[in-house]
PDB file of C-alpha atoms in Angstrom:
ATOM      1  CA  MET A 133     -44.835 -13.532  32.373  1.00 45.00           C
ATOM      2  CA  LYS A 134     -41.429 -11.192  33.003  1.00 50.00           C
ATOM      3  CA  LYS A 135     -41.302  -7.636  32.028  1.00 49.00           C
ATOM      4  CA  ASN A 136     -37.917  -8.977  29.120  1.00 55.00           C
ATOM      5  CA  THR A 137     -40.067 -11.685  28.205  1.00 53.00           C
ATOM      6  CA  LEU A 138     -43.518 -10.085  27.531  1.00 48.00           C
ATOM      7  CA  ILE A 139     -41.894  -7.561  25.382  1.00 48.00           C
ATOM      8  CA  THR A 140     -39.462  -9.907  22.921  1.00 52.00           C
ATOM      9  CA  LEU A 141     -43.015 -11.664  22.657  1.00 49.00           C
ATOM     10  CA  LEU A 142     -44.689  -8.074  21.553  1.00 51.00           C
ATOM     11  CA  ALA A 143     -41.666  -7.731  19.324  1.00 50.00           C
ATOM     12  CA  ALA A 144     -42.137 -11.061  17.450  1.00 52.00           C
ATOM     13  CA  LEU A 145     -45.758  -9.646  17.212  1.00 52.00           C
ATOM     14  CA  LEU A 146     -45.043  -6.827  15.589  1.00 50.00           C
ATOM     15  CA  LEU A 147     -42.681  -8.266  13.181  1.00 48.00           C
ATOM     16  CA  SER A 148     -46.246 -10.247  11.258  1.00 51.00           C
ATOM     17  CA  SER A 149     -47.325  -6.544  10.197  1.00 56.00           C
ATOM     18  CA  CYS A 150     -45.062  -3.870   7.595  1.00 57.00           C
ATOM     19  CA  GLY A 151     -47.273  -1.155   8.603  1.00 69.00           C
ATOM     20  CA  GLU A 152     -46.263  -1.873  12.494  1.00 77.00           C
ATOM     21  CA  TYR A 153     -42.876  -1.741  11.487  1.00 81.00           C
ATOM     22  CA  ASN A 154     -43.239   1.824  10.191  1.00 82.00           C
ATOM     23  CA  LYS A 155     -44.566   3.185  14.228  1.00 83.00           C
ATOM     24  CA  LEU A 156     -42.191   1.314  16.004  1.00 85.00           C
ATOM     25  CA  LEU A 157     -39.823   3.562  13.562  1.00 83.00           C
ATOM     26  CA  LYS A 158     -41.311   6.176  15.382  1.00 80.00           C
ATOM     27  CA  SER A 159     -41.496   4.510  18.746  1.00 79.00           C
ATOM     28  CA  THR A 160     -39.283   5.372  21.869  1.00 80.00           C
ATOM     29  CA  ASP A 161     -39.498   2.888  23.651  1.00 85.00           C
ATOM     30  CA  TYR A 162     -35.856   1.598  22.812  1.00 88.00           C
ATOM     31  CA  GLU A 163     -36.513  -1.422  25.009  1.00 90.00           C
ATOM     32  CA  TYR A 164     -39.040  -3.100  23.114  1.00 89.00           C
ATOM     33  CA  LYS A 165     -37.212  -1.417  19.887  1.00 90.00           C
ATOM     34  CA  TYR A 166     -34.044  -3.460  20.587  1.00 93.00           C
ATOM     35  CA  GLU A 167     -36.152  -6.713  20.869  1.00 93.00           C
ATOM     36  CA  ALA A 168     -37.959  -5.949  17.452  1.00 93.00           C
ATOM     37  CA  ALA A 169     -34.227  -5.859  16.228  1.00 94.00           C
ATOM     38  CA  LYS A 170     -32.983  -9.559  18.024  1.00 95.00           C
ATOM     39  CA  ASN A 171     -36.297 -10.548  16.387  1.00 94.00           C
ATOM     40  CA  TYR A 172     -35.928  -9.478  12.721  1.00 95.00           C
ATOM     41  CA  PHE A 173     -32.527 -11.056  12.776  1.00 96.00           C
ATOM     42  CA  ALA A 174     -33.166 -14.155  13.578  1.00 96.00           C
ATOM     43  CA  LYS A 175     -36.120 -13.670  10.908  1.00 94.00           C
ATOM     44  CA  GLY A 176     -33.034 -13.099   8.473  1.00 96.00           C
ATOM     45  CA  GLN A 177     -34.092  -9.326   8.086  1.00 95.00           C
ATOM     46  CA  TYR A 178     -31.242  -7.278   7.981  1.00 97.00           C
ATOM     47  CA  SER A 179     -31.965  -4.646   6.170  1.00 96.00           C
ATOM     48  CA  ARG A 180     -34.197  -3.866   8.878  1.00 94.00           C
ATOM     49  CA  THR A 181     -32.341  -5.121  11.341  1.00 96.00           C
ATOM     50  CA  ALA A 182     -29.383  -2.530  10.729  1.00 97.00           C
ATOM     51  CA  THR A 183     -32.187   0.464  10.033  1.00 95.00           C
ATOM     52  CA  LEU A 184     -33.143   0.158  13.690  1.00 95.00           C
ATOM     53  CA  LEU A 185     -29.658  -1.052  15.531  1.00 96.00           C
ATOM     54  CA  ASN A 186     -28.001   2.439  13.830  1.00 95.00           C
ATOM     55  CA  GLU A 187     -30.525   4.723  16.063  1.00 92.00           C
ATOM     56  CA  LEU A 188     -29.692   2.649  19.203  1.00 94.00           C
ATOM     57  CA  ILE A 189     -26.323   2.354  18.874  1.00 93.00           C
ATOM     58  CA  ALA A 190     -25.130   5.290  20.789  1.00 91.00           C
ATOM     59  CA  ILE A 191     -28.727   4.593  22.925  1.00 92.00           C
ATOM     60  CA  LEU A 192     -27.424   2.083  24.101  1.00 92.00           C
ATOM     61  CA  LYS A 193     -23.959   2.708  24.968  1.00 90.00           C
ATOM     62  CA  GLY A 194     -22.886   2.297  28.311  1.00 89.00           C
ATOM     63  CA  THR A 195     -25.414  -0.501  29.016  1.00 90.00           C
ATOM     64  CA  ASP A 196     -25.904  -4.530  29.078  1.00 89.00           C
ATOM     65  CA  LYS A 197     -26.633  -4.621  25.946  1.00 93.00           C
ATOM     66  CA  ALA A 198     -24.776  -2.026  23.579  1.00 94.00           C
ATOM     67  CA  GLU A 199     -21.615  -5.146  22.944  1.00 95.00           C
ATOM     68  CA  GLU A 200     -24.760  -7.243  21.579  1.00 96.00           C
ATOM     69  CA  SER A 201     -26.094  -4.322  18.953  1.00 96.00           C
ATOM     70  CA  LEU A 202     -22.735  -3.514  18.361  1.00 97.00           C
ATOM     71  CA  TYR A 203     -21.866  -6.997  17.692  1.00 98.00           C
ATOM     72  CA  MET A 204     -25.509  -8.199  15.365  1.00 98.00           C
ATOM     73  CA  LEU A 205     -24.908  -4.543  13.701  1.00 98.00           C
ATOM     74  CA  GLY A 206     -21.800  -6.004  12.029  1.00 98.00           C
ATOM     75  CA  MET A 207     -23.166  -9.244  11.279  1.00 98.00           C
ATOM     76  CA  SER A 208     -26.817  -8.235   9.424  1.00 98.00           C
ATOM     77  CA  TYR A 209     -23.826  -6.165   7.158  1.00 98.00           C
ATOM     78  CA  TYR A 210     -22.546  -8.694   6.115  1.00 98.00           C
ATOM     79  CA  ASN A 211     -25.259 -10.852   5.911  1.00 98.00           C
ATOM     80  CA  GLN A 212     -25.955  -7.857   3.422  1.00 98.00           C
ATOM     81  CA  LYS A 213     -23.319  -8.827   1.288  1.00 98.00           C
ATOM     82  CA  ASP A 214     -22.141  -4.603   2.667  1.00 98.00           C
ATOM     83  CA  TYR A 215     -17.970  -6.274   3.386  1.00 98.00           C
ATOM     84  CA  GLN A 216     -16.510  -3.210   3.900  1.00 97.00           C
ATOM     85  CA  THR A 217     -19.152  -1.461   6.477  1.00 98.00           C
ATOM     86  CA  ALA A 218     -19.548  -5.404   8.081  1.00 98.00           C
ATOM     87  CA  ALA A 219     -15.339  -4.786   8.213  1.00 98.00           C
ATOM     88  CA  GLN A 220     -15.555  -1.482   9.904  1.00 98.00           C
ATOM     89  CA  THR A 221     -18.473  -2.195  12.109  1.00 98.00           C
ATOM     90  CA  PHE A 222     -16.515  -5.302  13.060  1.00 98.00           C
ATOM     91  CA  ILE A 223     -13.311  -3.192  13.846  1.00 98.00           C
ATOM     92  CA  GLN A 224     -15.121  -0.164  15.737  1.00 97.00           C
ATOM     93  CA  TYR A 225     -16.613  -3.523  17.901  1.00 97.00           C
ATOM     94  CA  TYR A 226     -12.134  -5.186  18.802  1.00 97.00           C
ATOM     95  CA  ASN A 227     -11.351  -1.556  19.439  1.00 97.00           C
ATOM     96  CA  VAL A 228     -14.332  -1.020  21.560  1.00 96.00           C
ATOM     97  CA  TYR A 229     -14.249  -4.694  23.481  1.00 96.00           C
ATOM     98  CA  PRO A 230     -11.430  -6.423  23.103  1.00 95.00           C
ATOM     99  CA  ARG A 231     -11.977  -8.853  25.653  1.00 95.00           C
ATOM    100  CA  GLY A 232     -16.000  -8.468  24.903  1.00 95.00           C
ATOM    101  CA  THR A 233     -17.873 -12.201  23.926  1.00 96.00           C
ATOM    102  CA  PHE A 234     -17.864 -11.644  20.671  1.00 97.00           C
ATOM    103  CA  ALA A 235     -14.246 -10.065  20.196  1.00 97.00           C
ATOM    104  CA  GLU A 236     -13.004 -13.832  18.368  1.00 98.00           C
ATOM    105  CA  LEU A 237     -15.652 -13.492  15.617  1.00 98.00           C
ATOM    106  CA  ALA A 238     -15.605  -9.826  15.160  1.00 98.00           C
ATOM    107  CA  ARG A 239     -11.571 -10.124  14.162  1.00 98.00           C
ATOM    108  CA  PHE A 240     -12.881 -13.741  12.307  1.00 98.00           C
ATOM    109  CA  HIS A 241     -15.661 -11.564  10.259  1.00 98.00           C
ATOM    110  CA  ALA A 242     -13.972  -8.679  10.071  1.00 98.00           C
ATOM    111  CA  GLY A 243     -10.789 -10.536   8.239  1.00 98.00           C
ATOM    112  CA  LYS A 244     -13.571 -13.066   5.906  1.00 98.00           C
ATOM    113  CA  ALA A 245     -15.820  -9.847   5.158  1.00 98.00           C
ATOM    114  CA  LEU A 246     -12.860  -8.031   3.716  1.00 98.00           C
ATOM    115  CA  PHE A 247     -11.496 -11.358   1.595  1.00 98.00           C
ATOM    116  CA  LEU A 248     -14.941 -11.244   0.127  1.00 98.00           C
ATOM    117  CA  ASP A 249     -14.698  -7.997  -1.109  1.00 97.00           C
ATOM    118  CA  THR A 250     -11.003  -8.084  -2.814  1.00 96.00           C
ATOM    119  CA  PRO A 251     -11.055  -7.118  -6.271  1.00 93.00           C
ATOM    120  CA  GLU A 252      -9.767  -9.194  -9.013  1.00 94.00           C
ATOM    121  CA  PRO A 253      -6.203  -8.995  -9.401  1.00 94.00           C
ATOM    122  CA  ARG A 254      -6.194  -6.450 -12.116  1.00 90.00           C
ATOM    123  CA  LEU A 255      -6.978  -4.099 -10.383  1.00 93.00           C
ATOM    124  CA  ASP A 256      -5.712  -2.207  -6.881  1.00 93.00           C
ATOM    125  CA  GLN A 257      -4.871  -4.107  -4.245  1.00 95.00           C
ATOM    126  CA  SER A 258      -4.874  -2.092  -1.312  1.00 95.00           C
ATOM    127  CA  GLY A 259      -8.042  -3.962  -0.282  1.00 96.00           C
ATOM    128  CA  THR A 260      -6.156  -7.456   0.085  1.00 97.00           C
ATOM    129  CA  TYR A 261      -3.020  -6.081   2.062  1.00 97.00           C
ATOM    130  CA  SER A 262      -6.227  -5.300   4.230  1.00 97.00           C
ATOM    131  CA  ALA A 263      -7.874  -8.653   4.458  1.00 98.00           C
ATOM    132  CA  ILE A 264      -4.243 -10.561   5.205  1.00 98.00           C
ATOM    133  CA  GLN A 265      -3.713  -7.816   8.259  1.00 98.00           C
ATOM    134  CA  GLN A 266      -7.161  -8.439   9.625  1.00 98.00           C
ATOM    135  CA  LEU A 267      -6.566 -12.000   9.118  1.00 98.00           C
ATOM    136  CA  GLN A 268      -3.044 -12.589  10.320  1.00 98.00           C
ATOM    137  CA  MET A 269      -4.271 -10.303  13.940  1.00 98.00           C
ATOM    138  CA  PHE A 270      -7.324 -13.001  13.756  1.00 98.00           C
ATOM    139  CA  MET A 271      -4.612 -15.809  14.458  1.00 98.00           C
ATOM    140  CA  GLU A 272      -2.629 -14.045  16.391  1.00 98.00           C
ATOM    141  CA  TYR A 273      -5.071 -12.953  18.659  1.00 97.00           C
ATOM    142  CA  PHE A 274      -6.373 -16.539  18.751  1.00 98.00           C
ATOM    143  CA  PRO A 275      -3.874 -19.259  18.029  1.00 97.00           C
ATOM    144  CA  GLN A 276      -6.139 -21.904  18.672  1.00 97.00           C
ATOM    145  CA  SER A 277      -9.053 -20.888  17.972  1.00 98.00           C
ATOM    146  CA  THR A 278     -11.061 -23.431  15.281  1.00 98.00           C
ATOM    147  CA  ARG A 279     -11.457 -21.413  12.633  1.00 98.00           C
ATOM    148  CA  LYS A 280      -7.231 -20.702  12.467  1.00 97.00           C
ATOM    149  CA  GLU A 281      -7.508 -23.252   9.131  1.00 97.00           C
ATOM    150  CA  GLU A 282      -9.810 -21.657   7.765  1.00 98.00           C
ATOM    151  CA  ALA A 283      -8.176 -18.056   8.475  1.00 98.00           C
ATOM    152  CA  GLN A 284      -4.965 -19.085   6.971  1.00 97.00           C
ATOM    153  CA  ASN A 285      -6.515 -20.455   3.455  1.00 97.00           C
ATOM    154  CA  MET A 286      -8.162 -17.376   2.893  1.00 98.00           C
ATOM    155  CA  ILE A 287      -4.208 -15.857   3.483  1.00 97.00           C
ATOM    156  CA  PHE A 288      -2.824 -18.761   0.578  1.00 96.00           C
ATOM    157  CA  ALA A 289      -5.764 -18.085  -2.282  1.00 96.00           C
ATOM    158  CA  LEU A 290      -5.737 -14.125  -1.277  1.00 97.00           C
ATOM    159  CA  GLN A 291      -1.041 -14.174  -1.190  1.00 96.00           C
ATOM    160  CA  ASP A 292      -2.354 -16.080  -4.490  1.00 95.00           C
ATOM    161  CA  LYS A 293      -3.597 -13.085  -5.814  1.00 96.00           C
ATOM    162  CA  LEU A 294      -1.224 -10.787  -5.265  1.00 97.00           C
ATOM    163  CA  VAL A 295       1.591 -12.817  -7.047  1.00 97.00           C
ATOM    164  CA  MET A 296      -0.822 -13.139 -10.393  1.00 97.00           C
ATOM    165  CA  LYS A 297      -1.167  -9.147  -9.853  1.00 97.00           C
ATOM    166  CA  GLU A 298       3.074  -8.971 -10.031  1.00 97.00           C
ATOM    167  CA  TYR A 299       2.178 -12.075 -13.388  1.00 98.00           C
ATOM    168  CA  LEU A 300       0.279 -10.141 -15.098  1.00 97.00           C
ATOM    169  CA  SER A 301       2.668  -7.242 -14.665  1.00 97.00           C
ATOM    170  CA  ALA A 302       5.591  -8.912 -15.710  1.00 98.00           C
ATOM    171  CA  LYS A 303       4.019  -9.891 -17.999  1.00 97.00           C
ATOM    172  CA  LEU A 304       2.763  -6.235 -19.402  1.00 97.00           C
ATOM    173  CA  TYR A 305       6.129  -5.293 -19.316  1.00 97.00           C
ATOM    174  CA  TYR A 306       7.758  -8.496 -21.590  1.00 97.00           C
ATOM    175  CA  ASN A 307       5.068  -7.460 -24.354  1.00 97.00           C
ATOM    176  CA  MET A 308       5.916  -4.050 -24.395  1.00 96.00           C
ATOM    177  CA  GLY A 309       9.473  -5.110 -25.121  1.00 93.00           C
ATOM    178  CA  ASN A 310      10.848  -1.932 -26.291  1.00 88.00           C
ATOM    179  CA  TYR A 311       8.024   0.643 -25.801  1.00 89.00           C
ATOM    180  CA  MET A 312       9.102   2.972 -24.297  1.00 85.00           C
ATOM    181  CA  GLY A 313      12.131   2.437 -22.451  1.00 80.00           C
ATOM    182  CA  ASN A 314      13.665  -0.684 -20.888  1.00 88.00           C
ATOM    183  CA  ASN A 315      10.460  -2.956 -19.779  1.00 96.00           C
ATOM    184  CA  TYR A 316      12.120  -6.510 -20.989  1.00 97.00           C
ATOM    185  CA  GLN A 317      14.086  -5.174 -17.074  1.00 96.00           C
ATOM    186  CA  ALA A 318      11.421  -4.192 -15.990  1.00 96.00           C
ATOM    187  CA  CYS A 319      10.041  -7.695 -16.647  1.00 98.00           C
ATOM    188  CA  VAL A 320      13.414  -9.068 -14.286  1.00 98.00           C
ATOM    189  CA  ILE A 321      12.855  -6.770 -11.547  1.00 97.00           C
ATOM    190  CA  THR A 322       9.431  -8.052 -11.207  1.00 98.00           C
ATOM    191  CA  ALA A 323       8.885 -11.393 -11.943  1.00 98.00           C
ATOM    192  CA  GLN A 324      11.969 -11.672  -9.724  1.00 98.00           C
ATOM    193  CA  ASN A 325      10.951  -9.550  -6.340  1.00 98.00           C
ATOM    194  CA  ALA A 326       7.113 -11.743  -6.984  1.00 97.00           C
ATOM    195  CA  LEU A 327       9.809 -14.849  -6.620  1.00 97.00           C
ATOM    196  CA  LYS A 328      11.530 -13.811  -3.567  1.00 97.00           C
ATOM    197  CA  ASP A 329       8.648 -12.438  -1.489  1.00 95.00           C
ATOM    198  CA  TYR A 330       5.920 -15.980  -2.112  1.00 95.00           C
ATOM    199  CA  PRO A 331       9.054 -18.011  -2.762  1.00 94.00           C
ATOM    200  CA  TYR A 332       6.355 -20.861  -2.672  1.00 92.00           C
ATOM    201  CA  THR A 333       3.636 -19.908  -5.192  1.00 95.00           C
ATOM    202  CA  ASN A 334       1.886 -21.942  -7.698  1.00 94.00           C
ATOM    203  CA  LEU A 335       3.386 -19.489 -10.836  1.00 97.00           C
ATOM    204  CA  ARG A 336       7.012 -20.052  -9.441  1.00 97.00           C
ATOM    205  CA  GLU A 337       7.542 -21.174 -13.129  1.00 98.00           C
ATOM    206  CA  ASP A 338       4.873 -19.389 -15.000  1.00 98.00           C
ATOM    207  CA  LEU A 339       7.268 -16.305 -13.457  1.00 98.00           C
ATOM    208  CA  SER A 340      10.947 -18.026 -13.977  1.00 98.00           C
ATOM    209  CA  ILE A 341      10.120 -18.367 -17.617  1.00 98.00           C
ATOM    210  CA  LEU A 342       9.641 -14.910 -17.706  1.00 98.00           C
ATOM    211  CA  VAL A 343      12.909 -14.335 -16.340  1.00 98.00           C
ATOM    212  CA  LEU A 344      14.788 -15.919 -18.825  1.00 98.00           C
ATOM    213  CA  ARG A 345      12.817 -14.039 -22.263  1.00 98.00           C
ATOM    214  CA  ALA A 346      13.039 -11.725 -20.411  1.00 98.00           C
ATOM    215  CA  LYS A 347      17.146 -11.777 -20.112  1.00 97.00           C
ATOM    216  CA  HIS A 348      17.459 -12.971 -23.314  1.00 97.00           C
ATOM    217  CA  GLU A 349      15.844 -10.436 -25.355  1.00 96.00           C
ATOM    218  CA  LEU A 350      17.812  -7.728 -22.702  1.00 96.00           C
ATOM    219  CA  ALA A 351      20.868  -9.685 -24.447  1.00 95.00           C
ATOM    220  CA  ILE A 352      19.805  -9.708 -28.269  1.00 94.00           C
ATOM    221  CA  TYR A 353      19.215  -5.063 -27.770  1.00 93.00           C
ATOM    222  CA  SER A 354      21.571  -4.583 -25.581  1.00 90.00           C
ATOM    223  CA  VAL A 355      24.782  -2.320 -26.961  1.00 89.00           C
ATOM    224  CA  GLU A 356      28.027  -4.253 -28.071  1.00 89.00           C
ATOM    225  CA  ASP A 357      30.212  -3.273 -24.749  1.00 91.00           C
ATOM    226  CA  LYS A 358      27.568  -5.591 -23.534  1.00 91.00           C
ATOM    227  CA  LYS A 359      25.828  -8.514 -25.193  1.00 92.00           C
ATOM    228  CA  LEU A 360      28.286 -10.848 -23.874  1.00 94.00           C
ATOM    229  CA  GLU A 361      28.017 -10.356 -20.983  1.00 95.00           C
ATOM    230  CA  ARG A 362      23.842 -10.575 -20.432  1.00 95.00           C
ATOM    231  CA  TYR A 363      23.700 -13.838 -23.200  1.00 96.00           C
ATOM    232  CA  ARG A 364      25.973 -15.216 -20.173  1.00 96.00           C
ATOM    233  CA  GLU A 365      23.136 -14.314 -18.092  1.00 96.00           C
ATOM    234  CA  ALA A 366      20.302 -15.424 -19.905  1.00 96.00           C
ATOM    235  CA  VAL A 367      22.226 -18.814 -19.873  1.00 97.00           C
ATOM    236  CA  ASP A 368      23.130 -18.478 -16.496  1.00 97.00           C
ATOM    237  CA  GLU A 369      19.468 -18.570 -16.373  1.00 97.00           C
ATOM    238  CA  TYR A 370      18.646 -20.862 -17.909  1.00 97.00           C
ATOM    239  CA  TYR A 371      20.696 -23.300 -15.931  1.00 97.00           C
ATOM    240  CA  ALA A 372      18.731 -22.350 -12.215  1.00 97.00           C
ATOM    241  CA  PHE A 373      15.202 -22.676 -14.492  1.00 98.00           C
ATOM    242  CA  LYS A 374      16.301 -26.431 -15.749  1.00 97.00           C
ATOM    243  CA  ASN A 375      18.228 -27.110 -13.111  1.00 97.00           C
ATOM    244  CA  GLU A 376      14.078 -26.005 -11.079  1.00 97.00           C
ATOM    245  CA  PHE A 377      11.525 -27.236 -14.016  1.00 98.00           C
ATOM    246  CA  PRO A 378      13.355 -30.119 -15.318  1.00 96.00           C
ATOM    247  CA  GLU A 379      10.680 -31.822 -16.403  1.00 96.00           C
ATOM    248  CA  SER A 380       8.864 -27.762 -17.597  1.00 97.00           C
ATOM    249  CA  LYS A 381       6.185 -27.354 -19.632  1.00 97.00           C
ATOM    250  CA  TYR A 382       8.356 -24.162 -20.805  1.00 98.00           C
ATOM    251  CA  LEU A 383      11.888 -27.181 -21.198  1.00 97.00           C
ATOM    252  CA  LYS A 384      11.227 -26.722 -25.278  1.00 97.00           C
ATOM    253  CA  GLU A 385      11.433 -22.374 -25.793  1.00 97.00           C
ATOM    254  CA  ALA A 386      14.047 -22.259 -22.436  1.00 97.00           C
ATOM    255  CA  ASP A 387      15.955 -24.951 -24.354  1.00 97.00           C
ATOM    256  CA  ARG A 388      16.068 -22.969 -28.097  1.00 97.00           C
ATOM    257  CA  ILE A 389      16.849 -19.898 -25.602  1.00 97.00           C
ATOM    258  CA  PHE A 390      19.413 -21.641 -24.282  1.00 97.00           C
ATOM    259  CA  LYS A 391      21.046 -22.595 -27.977  1.00 96.00           C
ATOM    260  CA  GLU A 392      21.028 -19.263 -29.698  1.00 95.00           C
ATOM    261  CA  ALA A 393      22.649 -17.794 -26.562  1.00 95.00           C
ATOM    262  CA  GLN A 394      25.187 -19.962 -26.394  1.00 93.00           C
ATOM    263  CA  LYS A 395      25.680 -20.088 -30.351  1.00 92.00           C
ATOM    264  CA  ILE A 396      26.390 -16.181 -30.038  1.00 90.00           C
ATOM    265  CA  LEU A 397      28.656 -16.734 -27.028  1.00 90.00           C
ATOM    266  CA  LYS A 398      31.269 -19.822 -30.183  1.00 86.00           C
ATOM    267  CA  ASP A 399      31.546 -16.478 -31.807  1.00 70.00           C
TER     268      ASP A 399
END
């Protein structure tokens, strides 16, 4: 029987005993530990796999097992849902092995791990930008990958999250009104920037009505020498809104704003 096959069989037997696992941790037979780590991984015991591989990574550096060990460590963290550590490990992998056997998978899972770790829209979205960057890099390096569509769909979902963040910010500015400053202007700027950055968002109608509402409020609270100009801007916004959303759920509200603005402009 070949030596490697024997080591693998012994490692497999080792998994049946918790006491033996503790002995394994103290062992200096690193090839034996490596085979045990692979067996733990195959059985879905990712915590034990990661513990062993963290010790072995430095020791196996420069050997034919180093590359697989690093990728397997990343997948161990990934399968434990420790997505931040998994992403860091995958990034380390493709930086060390840019043309490695697992380079495509490492780049993909680096992005997907960060995608799965992104917070809800109200929170800081720096992690969302990092996930988008990793997924875009994956698609650039592997444009023919069978995982390209999944990566693109994740990017779309992340962009939706960023748009929602901007929508919630714009809505908050609107609700704050004139409290401690001109929040209506901030609402307009925030919503318009979101429309410019994400022109195909599903929130386009909701962002657009916020712009119309805020411009109307700006006109109402304007100083006299700017009031008519701002009402005209609100009317222009109304025409743009109605042209783009002729059957909008906000049409009654938009029509009311238009009529109020027109009345002021005619007086």
